[in-house]
Coordinates of C-alpha atoms in Angstrom, one line a residue:
M145 CA 0.0 0.0 0.0
H146 CA 1.1 3.5 -0.8
A147 CA -0.2 7.1 -0.1
R148 CA -0.6 9.4 -3.1
I149 CA -1.9 12.9 -3.6
S150 CA -5.1 12.7 -5.6
G151 CA -6.1 16.4 -5.5
T152 CA -4.8 19.9 -4.6
G153 CA -6.5 23.2 -3.8
S154 CA -5.6 26.6 -2.5
Y155 CA -7.3 29.9 -1.5
L156 CA -6.1 33.5 -1.0
P157 CA -8.4 35.9 0.8
G158 CA -9.4 39.3 -0.6
E159 CA -7.6 41.4 -3.1
P160 CA -3.7 41.5 -3.3
V161 CA -2.1 44.2 -1.2
S162 CA 0.9 45.7 -2.9
N163 CA 4.1 46.8 -1.2
A164 CA 3.3 50.4 -1.9
A165 CA -0.2 50.0 -0.4
L166 CA 1.2 48.3 2.7
I167 CA 3.8 51.0 3.2
A168 CA 1.3 53.8 2.9
A169 CA -1.3 52.1 5.2
H170 CA 1.2 51.7 8.0
G171 CA 3.6 54.6 7.5
L172 CA 6.6 52.3 7.1
E173 CA 10.1 53.6 6.3
S174 CA 10.6 51.3 3.3
S175 CA 10.0 51.1 -0.4
D176 CA 8.8 48.6 -3.0
E177 CA 12.3 48.4 -4.4
W178 CA 13.8 47.5 -1.0
I179 CA 11.2 44.8 -0.3
V180 CA 11.4 43.2 -3.8
E181 CA 15.2 43.2 -3.8
R182 CA 15.6 41.5 -0.5
T183 CA 12.6 39.2 -0.5
G184 CA 11.1 38.9 -4.0
I185 CA 7.7 39.8 -2.5
R186 CA 5.4 42.2 -4.4
N187 CA 2.0 41.4 -3.0
R188 CA 0.3 39.6 -0.2
H189 CA -3.3 38.8 0.8
L190 CA -4.8 39.8 4.2
A191 CA -7.9 38.2 5.6
A192 CA -10.7 40.5 6.5
V193 CA -11.8 41.0 10.2
G194 CA -13.7 37.9 11.3
V195 CA -12.2 35.6 8.7
S196 CA -10.3 32.7 10.4
S197 CA -7.8 30.1 9.5
S198 CA -10.6 27.5 9.3
D199 CA -12.5 29.7 6.9
L200 CA -9.5 29.8 4.5
A201 CA -9.0 26.1 5.0
L202 CA -12.6 25.4 4.0
E203 CA -12.2 27.1 0.6
A204 CA -8.9 25.3 -0.1
S205 CA -10.3 22.0 1.0
L206 CA -13.4 22.2 -1.2
R207 CA -11.1 22.8 -4.2
A208 CA -8.8 19.9 -3.3
L209 CA -11.8 17.6 -2.8
A210 CA -13.2 18.6 -6.2
A211 CA -9.9 18.0 -7.9
A212 CA -9.7 14.6 -6.3
G213 CA -13.3 13.7 -7.3
R214 CA -14.1 13.2 -3.6
K215 CA -16.9 14.3 -1.4
P216 CA -16.4 15.5 2.2
E217 CA -17.9 12.4 3.6
D218 CA -15.1 10.3 1.9
V219 CA -12.6 11.9 4.3
D220 CA -11.6 9.9 7.3
L221 CA -8.7 12.0 8.6
I222 CA -8.2 15.8 8.8
I223 CA -4.9 17.4 9.7
V224 CA -4.6 21.2 9.7
A225 CA -1.1 22.7 10.0
T226 CA -1.4 26.1 11.5
S227 CA 0.3 28.5 13.9
T228 CA -2.7 30.8 13.9
P229 CA -5.7 28.6 14.9
D230 CA -9.2 30.0 15.4
F231 CA -9.1 29.3 19.1
V232 CA -6.9 27.9 21.8
F233 CA -9.3 25.0 21.4
P234 CA -11.1 23.3 19.8
S235 CA -8.7 22.7 17.0
S236 CA -9.1 24.4 13.6
A237 CA -9.3 20.8 12.1
A238 CA -12.4 20.1 14.2
L239 CA -13.9 23.4 13.1
L240 CA -13.1 22.6 9.5
Q241 CA -14.7 19.2 9.9
N242 CA -17.9 20.8 11.0
K243 CA -17.8 23.4 8.2
L244 CA -17.4 20.6 5.6
G245 CA -20.4 18.8 7.1
I246 CA -18.4 15.7 7.8
T247 CA -20.3 13.6 10.4
N248 CA -18.6 10.2 10.0
G249 CA -16.4 10.6 13.1
A250 CA -13.3 11.3 11.1
A251 CA -10.2 12.0 13.2
A252 CA -9.3 15.7 13.2
F253 CA -6.4 17.5 14.8
D254 CA -4.0 20.4 14.3
V255 CA -0.2 20.2 13.8
Q256 CA 2.0 23.1 15.1
A257 CA 5.4 23.1 13.4
V258 CA 5.1 26.7 11.9
C259 CA 6.4 26.9 8.3
S260 CA 7.3 23.1 8.3
G261 CA 3.8 22.3 9.4
F262 CA 2.5 21.1 6.0
V263 CA 5.4 18.7 5.5
Y264 CA 4.8 17.4 9.1
G265 CA 1.1 17.0 8.5
L266 CA 1.6 15.2 5.1
T267 CA 4.1 12.8 6.7
I268 CA 1.8 12.0 9.6
A269 CA -1.1 11.4 7.3
E270 CA 1.0 9.0 5.3
K271 CA 1.7 6.9 8.4
F272 CA -2.0 6.7 9.2
I273 CA -2.7 5.5 5.6
L274 CA 0.2 3.0 5.5
S275 CA -1.0 1.5 8.8
G276 CA -4.3 0.6 7.1
S277 CA -6.4 2.5 9.7
H278 CA -7.4 5.3 7.3
K279 CA -7.8 5.6 3.5
C280 CA -8.6 9.3 2.6
A281 CA -6.9 12.2 4.4
L282 CA -7.3 15.9 4.0
V283 CA -4.1 17.7 4.8
V284 CA -4.3 21.5 5.0
G285 CA -2.0 24.4 5.7
A286 CA -3.9 27.5 6.8
E287 CA -2.7 30.8 8.3
V288 CA -3.8 34.3 9.2
F289 CA -0.4 35.6 10.1
S290 CA -1.6 39.2 9.7
R291 CA -3.1 38.7 13.2
I292 CA 0.3 38.3 14.9
L293 CA 2.3 41.0 13.0
D294 CA 3.7 44.2 14.5
W295 CA 2.8 46.7 11.7
T296 CA 5.5 49.1 13.0
D297 CA 8.3 46.5 12.4
R298 CA 9.2 46.8 8.8
G299 CA 11.6 43.8 9.0
T300 CA 8.8 41.4 9.6
C301 CA 5.4 42.9 8.6
V302 CA 6.2 43.1 4.9
L303 CA 7.1 39.4 4.7
F304 CA 3.9 37.6 5.7
G305 CA 0.5 37.0 4.3
D306 CA -2.7 35.0 4.8
G307 CA -3.8 31.9 2.8
A308 CA -4.5 28.2 2.7
G309 CA -3.5 25.2 0.7
A310 CA -4.8 21.6 0.9
V311 CA -4.3 18.2 -0.6
V312 CA -6.2 15.0 -0.5
L313 CA -3.9 12.0 0.3
E314 CA -5.3 8.6 -0.4
A315 CA -4.4 5.0 -0.2
S316 CA -3.1 3.8 -3.6
D317 CA -1.5 0.8 -5.3
E318 CA 0.9 3.2 -7.0
P319 CA 3.9 4.8 -5.4
G320 CA 3.2 8.3 -4.0
L321 CA 5.2 9.6 -1.1
L322 CA 8.7 8.0 -1.6
A323 CA 10.6 9.3 1.4
S324 CA 10.1 11.8 4.3
A325 CA 12.3 13.2 7.0
L326 CA 11.3 15.5 10.0
H327 CA 13.6 17.3 12.4
A328 CA 13.6 19.9 15.1
D329 CA 16.1 21.7 17.4
G330 CA 14.5 23.7 20.1
S331 CA 17.7 25.4 21.0
H332 CA 17.1 27.9 18.2
H333 CA 13.7 29.0 19.4
G334 CA 14.9 32.6 20.0
I335 CA 15.6 33.6 16.4
L336 CA 12.0 33.2 15.3
S337 CA 9.0 33.2 17.7
V338 CA 5.9 34.8 19.0
P339 CA 6.9 34.9 22.7
G340 CA 3.4 35.5 24.2
Q341 CA 0.7 33.4 25.8
L342 CA -2.7 33.6 27.4
C343 CA -2.8 33.7 31.2
G344 CA -5.5 34.8 33.6
G345 CA -7.6 36.1 30.8
M346 CA -4.9 38.3 29.4
A347 CA -2.2 38.1 26.8
T348 CA 1.2 38.1 28.5
G349 CA 4.6 38.5 27.0
D350 CA 5.0 39.7 23.4
P351 CA 2.1 38.7 21.2
F352 CA 3.8 39.6 17.9
L353 CA 6.2 37.7 15.6
R354 CA 9.9 38.5 16.3
M355 CA 12.7 37.3 14.0
D356 CA 16.4 37.6 13.6
G357 CA 16.4 37.6 9.8
Q358 CA 20.1 36.9 9.2
A359 CA 20.2 34.0 11.6
V360 CA 17.1 32.5 10.1
F361 CA 18.5 32.8 6.6
K362 CA 21.8 31.0 7.5
F363 CA 20.0 28.2 9.4
A364 CA 17.3 27.7 6.8
V365 CA 19.7 27.4 3.8
K366 CA 21.8 24.9 5.7
V367 CA 19.1 22.5 6.9
L368 CA 17.0 22.7 3.8
A369 CA 19.9 21.4 1.7
E370 CA 20.7 18.7 4.3
V371 CA 17.1 17.4 4.6
A372 CA 16.7 17.4 0.8
N373 CA 19.8 15.2 0.4
E374 CA 18.5 13.0 3.2
V375 CA 15.2 12.1 1.5
L376 CA 16.9 11.7 -1.9
A377 CA 19.2 9.2 -0.4
A378 CA 16.4 7.4 1.4
A379 CA 14.5 7.1 -1.9
G380 CA 17.5 6.1 -3.9
L381 CA 17.2 9.1 -6.2
T382 CA 19.5 11.9 -7.2
A383 CA 18.8 15.6 -7.4
A384 CA 18.9 15.3 -11.2
Q385 CA 15.8 13.0 -11.0
V386 CA 13.8 15.7 -9.3
D387 CA 11.4 17.4 -11.7
W388 CA 10.3 20.2 -9.3
L389 CA 11.6 21.6 -6.1
I390 CA 8.6 23.1 -4.2
P391 CA 10.1 24.7 -1.0
H392 CA 8.5 26.8 1.7
Q393 CA 8.0 30.2 0.2
A394 CA 9.9 32.4 2.7
N395 CA 11.8 34.7 0.5
V396 CA 13.3 34.3 -2.9
R397 CA 16.9 34.5 -1.7
I398 CA 16.4 31.4 0.5
L399 CA 14.7 29.6 -2.4
Q400 CA 17.5 30.4 -4.8
A401 CA 20.3 29.5 -2.4
T402 CA 18.6 26.1 -1.6
A403 CA 18.3 25.2 -5.3
K404 CA 21.9 26.2 -5.9
R405 CA 23.2 23.9 -3.0
L406 CA 21.2 21.0 -4.6
H407 CA 22.7 21.8 -8.0
L408 CA 19.2 22.3 -9.4
P409 CA 18.7 24.9 -12.1
P410 CA 16.5 27.8 -11.1
E411 CA 13.8 26.8 -13.6
K412 CA 13.1 23.6 -11.6
C413 CA 12.2 25.6 -8.5
I414 CA 8.5 26.6 -8.1
I415 CA 8.5 30.2 -6.8
T416 CA 5.2 31.8 -5.9
V417 CA 6.3 34.1 -3.0
A418 CA 6.0 37.2 -5.1
H419 CA 2.2 37.3 -5.1
H420 CA 1.4 35.9 -1.6
G421 CA 4.4 36.5 0.6
N422 CA 5.3 34.0 3.4
T423 CA 2.1 32.2 4.3
S424 CA 3.9 29.8 6.7
A425 CA 2.3 26.4 6.8
A426 CA 0.1 27.3 3.8
S427 CA 3.0 28.2 1.4
I428 CA 4.0 24.7 0.2
P429 CA 0.5 23.6 -0.7
L430 CA -0.3 27.0 -2.2
A431 CA 2.8 26.7 -4.5
L432 CA 2.0 23.1 -5.3
D433 CA -1.6 23.8 -6.3
E434 CA -0.6 26.8 -8.4
A435 CA 2.0 24.6 -10.2
V436 CA -0.5 21.9 -10.8
R437 CA -3.2 24.2 -12.1
S438 CA -0.8 26.0 -14.4
G439 CA 0.2 22.6 -15.9
R440 CA 3.8 22.7 -14.8
V441 CA 3.4 19.8 -12.4
R442 CA 2.1 16.7 -14.0
R443 CA 1.3 13.1 -13.1
G444 CA 4.4 10.9 -12.8
Q445 CA 6.8 13.7 -11.9
N446 CA 9.1 13.6 -8.9
L447 CA 8.5 16.5 -6.5
L448 CA 10.6 17.6 -3.6
L449 CA 8.7 19.5 -0.9
E450 CA 10.6 21.0 2.0
G451 CA 10.1 23.6 4.7
V452 CA 11.8 25.2 7.7
G453 CA 10.1 27.1 10.5
G454 CA 10.3 28.5 14.0
G455 CA 11.1 26.0 16.7
F456 CA 13.3 25.3 14.9
T457 CA 11.6 22.6 12.8
W458 CA 12.4 21.4 9.3
G459 CA 11.5 18.5 7.0
A460 CA 11.1 17.3 3.5
T461 CA 9.0 14.9 1.5
L462 CA 9.9 13.4 -1.9
L463 CA 6.9 12.2 -3.8
R464 CA 5.8 11.0 -7.2
F465 CA 2.8 13.1 -8.2

């Protein structure tokens, strides 16, 4: 038995917000040229007030289910990767289950691994399917990072956006996920975090995202290359046999540096960060869905998905689409 992606979907809320519009709205000391040069980001999408991660997840999930030719009641496992859940609890996955109208008792839970969350969720779903306990999983990355941004911090607020991406992962006789690797090192938690919490009915500590950009860049490029080589070795493939690299869409410099370390030509790297920014756990499935719907990613191709996020966490999945 294998686990294979049968459908993809994505959703971006509202109209795109340009760098110039963001700068004007918040009085930032920055420029479109500065942001594009350092990050490759030109636009991002921001969820309206009252729109939650599970709302974005619903739209992406419906599109993925339609692409897979599945109905919501076919799903027996829901995993939502998110760092911006609707509530402390219940999980956004449980809320998504209700919004989809699934009443078959399907297992539903959230995964919190920040920008690596989708790879974590996909790998976990595969284990459920390979065990024989489940046959049709909905794996979603959904974020409303605009809720945890300090709009006076130009070093972070220009980088992130809101969105969701989803895949349907099903039991299959044909090979799908070929190899996966997940890692974490909590000693690096200080270079990217939201160091706040709820206590006594109040938010304590710092409720906004804080990041040491240079430290994150160095760490990300190193571990992304390492974990990519790890899954390639596990699957018995070489980088030359990868049709598409689909990394977490953090910024274009990290994407280009990672591809270079793997000796992959730039044209083999799916880059979508320009029009949605860093959407954390949503960025890999967003990029995957866009590449599928544009016709670049086709059945039978080898895809390398990888992400790195606060924690620090990182991971990769090599799959045959």
